[in-house]
Backbone as CSV, one residue per row, in Angstrom:
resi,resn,N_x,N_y,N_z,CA_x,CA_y,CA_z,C_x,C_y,C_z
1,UNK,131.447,71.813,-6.511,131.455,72.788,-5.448,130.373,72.446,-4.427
2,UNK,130.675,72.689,-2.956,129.762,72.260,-2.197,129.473,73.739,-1.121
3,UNK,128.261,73.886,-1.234,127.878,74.791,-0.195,128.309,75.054,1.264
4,UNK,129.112,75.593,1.927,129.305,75.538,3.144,128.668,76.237,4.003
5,UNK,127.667,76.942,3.410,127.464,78.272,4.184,125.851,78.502,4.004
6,UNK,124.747,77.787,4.064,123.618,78.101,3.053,122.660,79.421,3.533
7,UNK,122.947,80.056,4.912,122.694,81.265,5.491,123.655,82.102,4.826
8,UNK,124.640,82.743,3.940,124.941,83.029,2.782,124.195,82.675,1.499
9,UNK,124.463,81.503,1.292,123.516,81.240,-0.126,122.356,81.857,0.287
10,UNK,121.444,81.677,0.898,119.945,82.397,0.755,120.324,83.897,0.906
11,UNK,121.277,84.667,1.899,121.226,85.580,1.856,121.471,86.846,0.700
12,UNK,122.315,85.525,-0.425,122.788,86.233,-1.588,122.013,85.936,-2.715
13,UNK,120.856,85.024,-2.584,119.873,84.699,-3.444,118.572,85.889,-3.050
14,UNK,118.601,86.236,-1.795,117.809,87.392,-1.251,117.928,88.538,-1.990
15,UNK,119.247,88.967,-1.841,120.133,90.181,-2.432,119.436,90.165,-3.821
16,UNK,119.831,89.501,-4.695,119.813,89.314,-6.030,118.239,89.804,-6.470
17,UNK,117.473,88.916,-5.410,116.137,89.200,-5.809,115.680,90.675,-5.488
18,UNK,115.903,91.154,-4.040,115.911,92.311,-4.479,116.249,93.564,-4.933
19,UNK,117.637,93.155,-5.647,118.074,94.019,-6.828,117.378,94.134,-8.208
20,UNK,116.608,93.258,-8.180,115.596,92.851,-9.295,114.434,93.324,-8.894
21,UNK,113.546,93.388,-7.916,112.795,93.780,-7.315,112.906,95.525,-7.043
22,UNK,113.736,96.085,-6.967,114.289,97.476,-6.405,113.912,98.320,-7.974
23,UNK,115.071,97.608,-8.788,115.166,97.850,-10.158,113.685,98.095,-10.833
24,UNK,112.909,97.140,-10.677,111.410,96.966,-11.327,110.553,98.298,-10.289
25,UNK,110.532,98.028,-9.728,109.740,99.213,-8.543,110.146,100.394,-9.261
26,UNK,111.374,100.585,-8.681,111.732,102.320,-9.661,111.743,102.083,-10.850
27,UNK,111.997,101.419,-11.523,111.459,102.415,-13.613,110.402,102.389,-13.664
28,UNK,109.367,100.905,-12.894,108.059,101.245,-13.162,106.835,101.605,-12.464
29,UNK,107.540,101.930,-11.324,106.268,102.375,-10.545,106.585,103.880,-9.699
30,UNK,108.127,103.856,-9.068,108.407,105.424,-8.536,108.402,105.951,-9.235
31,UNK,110.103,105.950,-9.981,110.660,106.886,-11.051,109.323,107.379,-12.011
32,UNK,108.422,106.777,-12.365,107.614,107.617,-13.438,106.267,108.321,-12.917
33,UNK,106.426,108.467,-11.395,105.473,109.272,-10.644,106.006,110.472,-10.476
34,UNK,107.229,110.563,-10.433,107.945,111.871,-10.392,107.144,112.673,-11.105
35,UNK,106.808,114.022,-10.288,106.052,115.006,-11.090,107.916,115.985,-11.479
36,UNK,107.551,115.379,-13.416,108.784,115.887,-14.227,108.679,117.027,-14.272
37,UNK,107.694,117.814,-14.602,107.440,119.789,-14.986,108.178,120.419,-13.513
38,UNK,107.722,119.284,-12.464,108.623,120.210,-10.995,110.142,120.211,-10.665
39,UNK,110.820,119.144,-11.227,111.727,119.120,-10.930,112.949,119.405,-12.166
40,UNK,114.121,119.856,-11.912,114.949,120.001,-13.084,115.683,118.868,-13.577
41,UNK,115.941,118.691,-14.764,116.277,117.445,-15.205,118.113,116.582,-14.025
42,UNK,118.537,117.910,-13.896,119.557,117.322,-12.874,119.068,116.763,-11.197
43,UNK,117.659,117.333,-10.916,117.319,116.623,-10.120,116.763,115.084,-10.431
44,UNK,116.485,114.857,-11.299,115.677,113.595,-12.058,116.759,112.875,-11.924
45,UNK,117.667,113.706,-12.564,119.188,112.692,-12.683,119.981,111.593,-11.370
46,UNK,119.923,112.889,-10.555,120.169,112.687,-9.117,119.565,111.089,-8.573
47,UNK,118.024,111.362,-8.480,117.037,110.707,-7.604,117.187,109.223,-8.710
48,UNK,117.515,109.653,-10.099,117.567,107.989,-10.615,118.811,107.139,-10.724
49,UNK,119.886,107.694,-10.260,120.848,107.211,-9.975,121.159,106.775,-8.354
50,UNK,120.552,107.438,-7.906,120.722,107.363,-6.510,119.802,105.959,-6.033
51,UNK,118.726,105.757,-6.856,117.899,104.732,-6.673,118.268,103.690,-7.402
52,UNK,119.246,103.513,-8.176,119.603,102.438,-8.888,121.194,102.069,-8.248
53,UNK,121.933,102.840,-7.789,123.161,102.476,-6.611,122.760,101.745,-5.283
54,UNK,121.407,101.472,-5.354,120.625,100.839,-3.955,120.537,99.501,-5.264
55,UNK,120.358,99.559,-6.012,119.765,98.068,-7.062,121.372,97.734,-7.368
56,UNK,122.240,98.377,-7.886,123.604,97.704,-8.440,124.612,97.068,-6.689
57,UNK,123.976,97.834,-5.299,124.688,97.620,-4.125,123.388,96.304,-3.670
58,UNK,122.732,95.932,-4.033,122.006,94.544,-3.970,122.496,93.564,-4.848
59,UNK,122.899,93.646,-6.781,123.580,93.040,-6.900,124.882,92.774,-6.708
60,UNK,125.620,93.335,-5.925,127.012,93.506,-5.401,127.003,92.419,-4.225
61,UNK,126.167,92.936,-3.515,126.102,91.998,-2.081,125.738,90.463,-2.293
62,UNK,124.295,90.385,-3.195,124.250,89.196,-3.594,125.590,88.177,-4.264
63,UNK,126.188,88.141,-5.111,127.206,87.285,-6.031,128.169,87.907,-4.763
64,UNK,128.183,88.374,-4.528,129.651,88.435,-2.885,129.058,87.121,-2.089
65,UNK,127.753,87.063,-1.565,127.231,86.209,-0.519,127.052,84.962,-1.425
66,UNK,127.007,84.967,-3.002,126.384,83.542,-3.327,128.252,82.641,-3.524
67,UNK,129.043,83.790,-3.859,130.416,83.660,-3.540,130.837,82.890,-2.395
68,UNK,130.824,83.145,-1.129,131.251,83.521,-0.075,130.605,82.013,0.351
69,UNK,129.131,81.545,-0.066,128.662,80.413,0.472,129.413,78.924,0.301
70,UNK,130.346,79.399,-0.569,130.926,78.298,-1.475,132.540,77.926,-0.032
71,UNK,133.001,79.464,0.363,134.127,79.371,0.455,134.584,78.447,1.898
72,UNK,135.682,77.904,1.830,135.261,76.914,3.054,136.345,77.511,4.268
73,UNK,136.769,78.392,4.011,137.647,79.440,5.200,137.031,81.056,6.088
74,UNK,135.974,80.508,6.919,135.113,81.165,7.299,135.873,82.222,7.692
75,UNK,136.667,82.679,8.803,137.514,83.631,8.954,137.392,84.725,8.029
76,UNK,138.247,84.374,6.877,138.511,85.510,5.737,137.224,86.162,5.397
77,UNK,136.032,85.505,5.042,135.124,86.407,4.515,133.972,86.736,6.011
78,UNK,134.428,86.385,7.075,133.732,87.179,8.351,133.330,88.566,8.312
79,UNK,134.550,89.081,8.023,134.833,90.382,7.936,133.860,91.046,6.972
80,UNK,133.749,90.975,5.471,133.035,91.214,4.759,131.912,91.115,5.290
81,UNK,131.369,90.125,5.405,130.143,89.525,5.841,129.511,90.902,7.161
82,UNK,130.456,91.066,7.900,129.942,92.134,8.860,129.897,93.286,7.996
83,UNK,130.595,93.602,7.691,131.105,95.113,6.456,129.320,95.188,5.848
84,UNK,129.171,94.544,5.336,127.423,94.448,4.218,126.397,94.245,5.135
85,UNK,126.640,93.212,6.187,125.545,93.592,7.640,125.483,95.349,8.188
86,UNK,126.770,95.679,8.283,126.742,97.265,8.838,126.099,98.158,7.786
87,UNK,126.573,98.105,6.574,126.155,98.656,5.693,124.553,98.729,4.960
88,UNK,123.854,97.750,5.721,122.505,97.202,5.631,122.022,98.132,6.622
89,UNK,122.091,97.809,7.827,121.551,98.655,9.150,121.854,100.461,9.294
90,UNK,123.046,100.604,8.698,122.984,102.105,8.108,122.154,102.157,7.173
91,UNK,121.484,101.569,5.942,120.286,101.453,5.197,119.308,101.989,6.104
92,UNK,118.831,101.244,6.652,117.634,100.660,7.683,117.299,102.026,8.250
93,UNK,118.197,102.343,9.209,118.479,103.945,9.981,118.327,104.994,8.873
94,UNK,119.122,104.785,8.057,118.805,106.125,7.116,116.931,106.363,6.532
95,UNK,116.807,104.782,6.147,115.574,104.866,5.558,114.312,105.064,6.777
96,UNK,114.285,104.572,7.764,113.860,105.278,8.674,113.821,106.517,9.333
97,UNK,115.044,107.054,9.546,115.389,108.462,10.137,114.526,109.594,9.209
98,UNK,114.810,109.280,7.689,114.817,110.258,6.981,112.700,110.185,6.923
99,UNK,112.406,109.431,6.581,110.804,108.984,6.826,110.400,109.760,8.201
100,UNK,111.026,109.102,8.783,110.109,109.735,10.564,110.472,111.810,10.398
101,UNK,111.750,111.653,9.858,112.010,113.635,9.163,110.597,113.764,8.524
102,UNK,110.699,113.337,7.853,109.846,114.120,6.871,108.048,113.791,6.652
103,UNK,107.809,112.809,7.272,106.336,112.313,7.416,106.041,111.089,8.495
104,UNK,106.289,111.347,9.682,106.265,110.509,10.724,104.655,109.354,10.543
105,UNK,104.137,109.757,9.940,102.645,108.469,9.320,103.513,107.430,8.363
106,UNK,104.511,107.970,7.216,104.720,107.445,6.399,105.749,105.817,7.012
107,UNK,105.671,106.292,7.679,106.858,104.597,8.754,105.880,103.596,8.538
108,UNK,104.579,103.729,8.567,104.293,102.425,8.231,104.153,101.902,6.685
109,UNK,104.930,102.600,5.869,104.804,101.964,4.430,106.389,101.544,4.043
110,UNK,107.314,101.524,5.474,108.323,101.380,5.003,108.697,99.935,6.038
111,UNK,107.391,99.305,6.543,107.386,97.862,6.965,107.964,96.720,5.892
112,UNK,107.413,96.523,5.072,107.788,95.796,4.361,109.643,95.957,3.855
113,UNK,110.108,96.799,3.302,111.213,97.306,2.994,112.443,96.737,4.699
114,UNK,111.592,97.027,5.926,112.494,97.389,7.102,112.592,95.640,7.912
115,UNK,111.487,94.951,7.484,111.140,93.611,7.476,112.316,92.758,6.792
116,UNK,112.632,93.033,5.551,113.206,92.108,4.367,114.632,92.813,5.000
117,UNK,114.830,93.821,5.601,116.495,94.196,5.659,116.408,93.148,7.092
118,UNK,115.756,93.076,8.194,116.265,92.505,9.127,116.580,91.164,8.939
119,UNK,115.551,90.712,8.477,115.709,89.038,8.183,116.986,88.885,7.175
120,UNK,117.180,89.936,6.206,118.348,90.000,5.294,119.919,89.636,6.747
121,UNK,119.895,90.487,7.008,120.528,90.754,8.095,120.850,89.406,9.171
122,UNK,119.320,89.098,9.816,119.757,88.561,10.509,120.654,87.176,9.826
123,UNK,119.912,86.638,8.923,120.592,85.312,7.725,122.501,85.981,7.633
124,UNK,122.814,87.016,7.398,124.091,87.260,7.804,124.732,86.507,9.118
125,UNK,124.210,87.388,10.023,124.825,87.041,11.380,124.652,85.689,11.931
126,UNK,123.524,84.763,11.255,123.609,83.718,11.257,124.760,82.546,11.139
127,UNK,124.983,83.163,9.324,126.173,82.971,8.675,127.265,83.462,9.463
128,UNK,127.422,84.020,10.297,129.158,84.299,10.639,129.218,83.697,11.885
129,UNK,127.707,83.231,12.295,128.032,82.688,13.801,128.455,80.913,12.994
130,UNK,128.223,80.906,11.937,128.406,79.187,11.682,130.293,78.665,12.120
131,UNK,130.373,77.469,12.509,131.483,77.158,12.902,131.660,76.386,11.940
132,UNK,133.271,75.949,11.716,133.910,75.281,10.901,133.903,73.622,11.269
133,UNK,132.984,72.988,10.886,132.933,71.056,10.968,133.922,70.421,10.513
């Protein structure tokens, strides 16, 4: 198999890592700051599922993009490729919007996080601008 696409490959080697990265953060460093006595166990439920559908939609995207690097009919997976770019930048907006709601100081701890989606991102649009040799 030969790579056609390696702005895919990195972008889905990105993914991967931080589905691994996402994953490790919440069991061991958010999720167990949760003050438990305040909240009800269906809220616990909520907030740890909800934070691990952000880790299983990183490994999703990744093996799609480490997929996709392989495939040599750029066309067909364009589409996708935009689909997980859009779906990134609705990330981005949400995780911003909702930050600047609720603690307009707190935007600067969500640099790092808003950093790794663009460059995520831009390595997409990279990938779909590539032409067929």
């Amino acid at each position: 198999m030969k790579v056609r696409n390696f702005y895919y490959l990195i972008a889905g080697v990105l993914a991967m890592l931080f589905a691994i990265t996402h994953a490790w953060n919440g069991q061991f460093a958010v999720l167990p700051t949760l003050d438990i006595r305040a909240m009800s166990m269906d809220t616990r439920t909520v907030f740890t599922y909800v934070w691990h559908i952000i880790t299983a939609e990183n490994l999703v995207f990744g093996i799609a993009f480490i997929f996709m690097s392989f495939q040599s009919e750029r066309s067909k997976i364009r589409f996708a490729a935009w689909m997980i770019a859009a779906i990134l930048i609705v990330r981005l907006i949400v995780i911003l919007g909702v930050t600047a709601l609720l603690e307009v100081s707190a935007l600067t701890d969500t640099i790092i996080d808003s950093i790794a989606i663009v460059i995520y991102v831009a390595l997409i649009i990279l990938g779909t601008t590539m032409n067929k040799k």
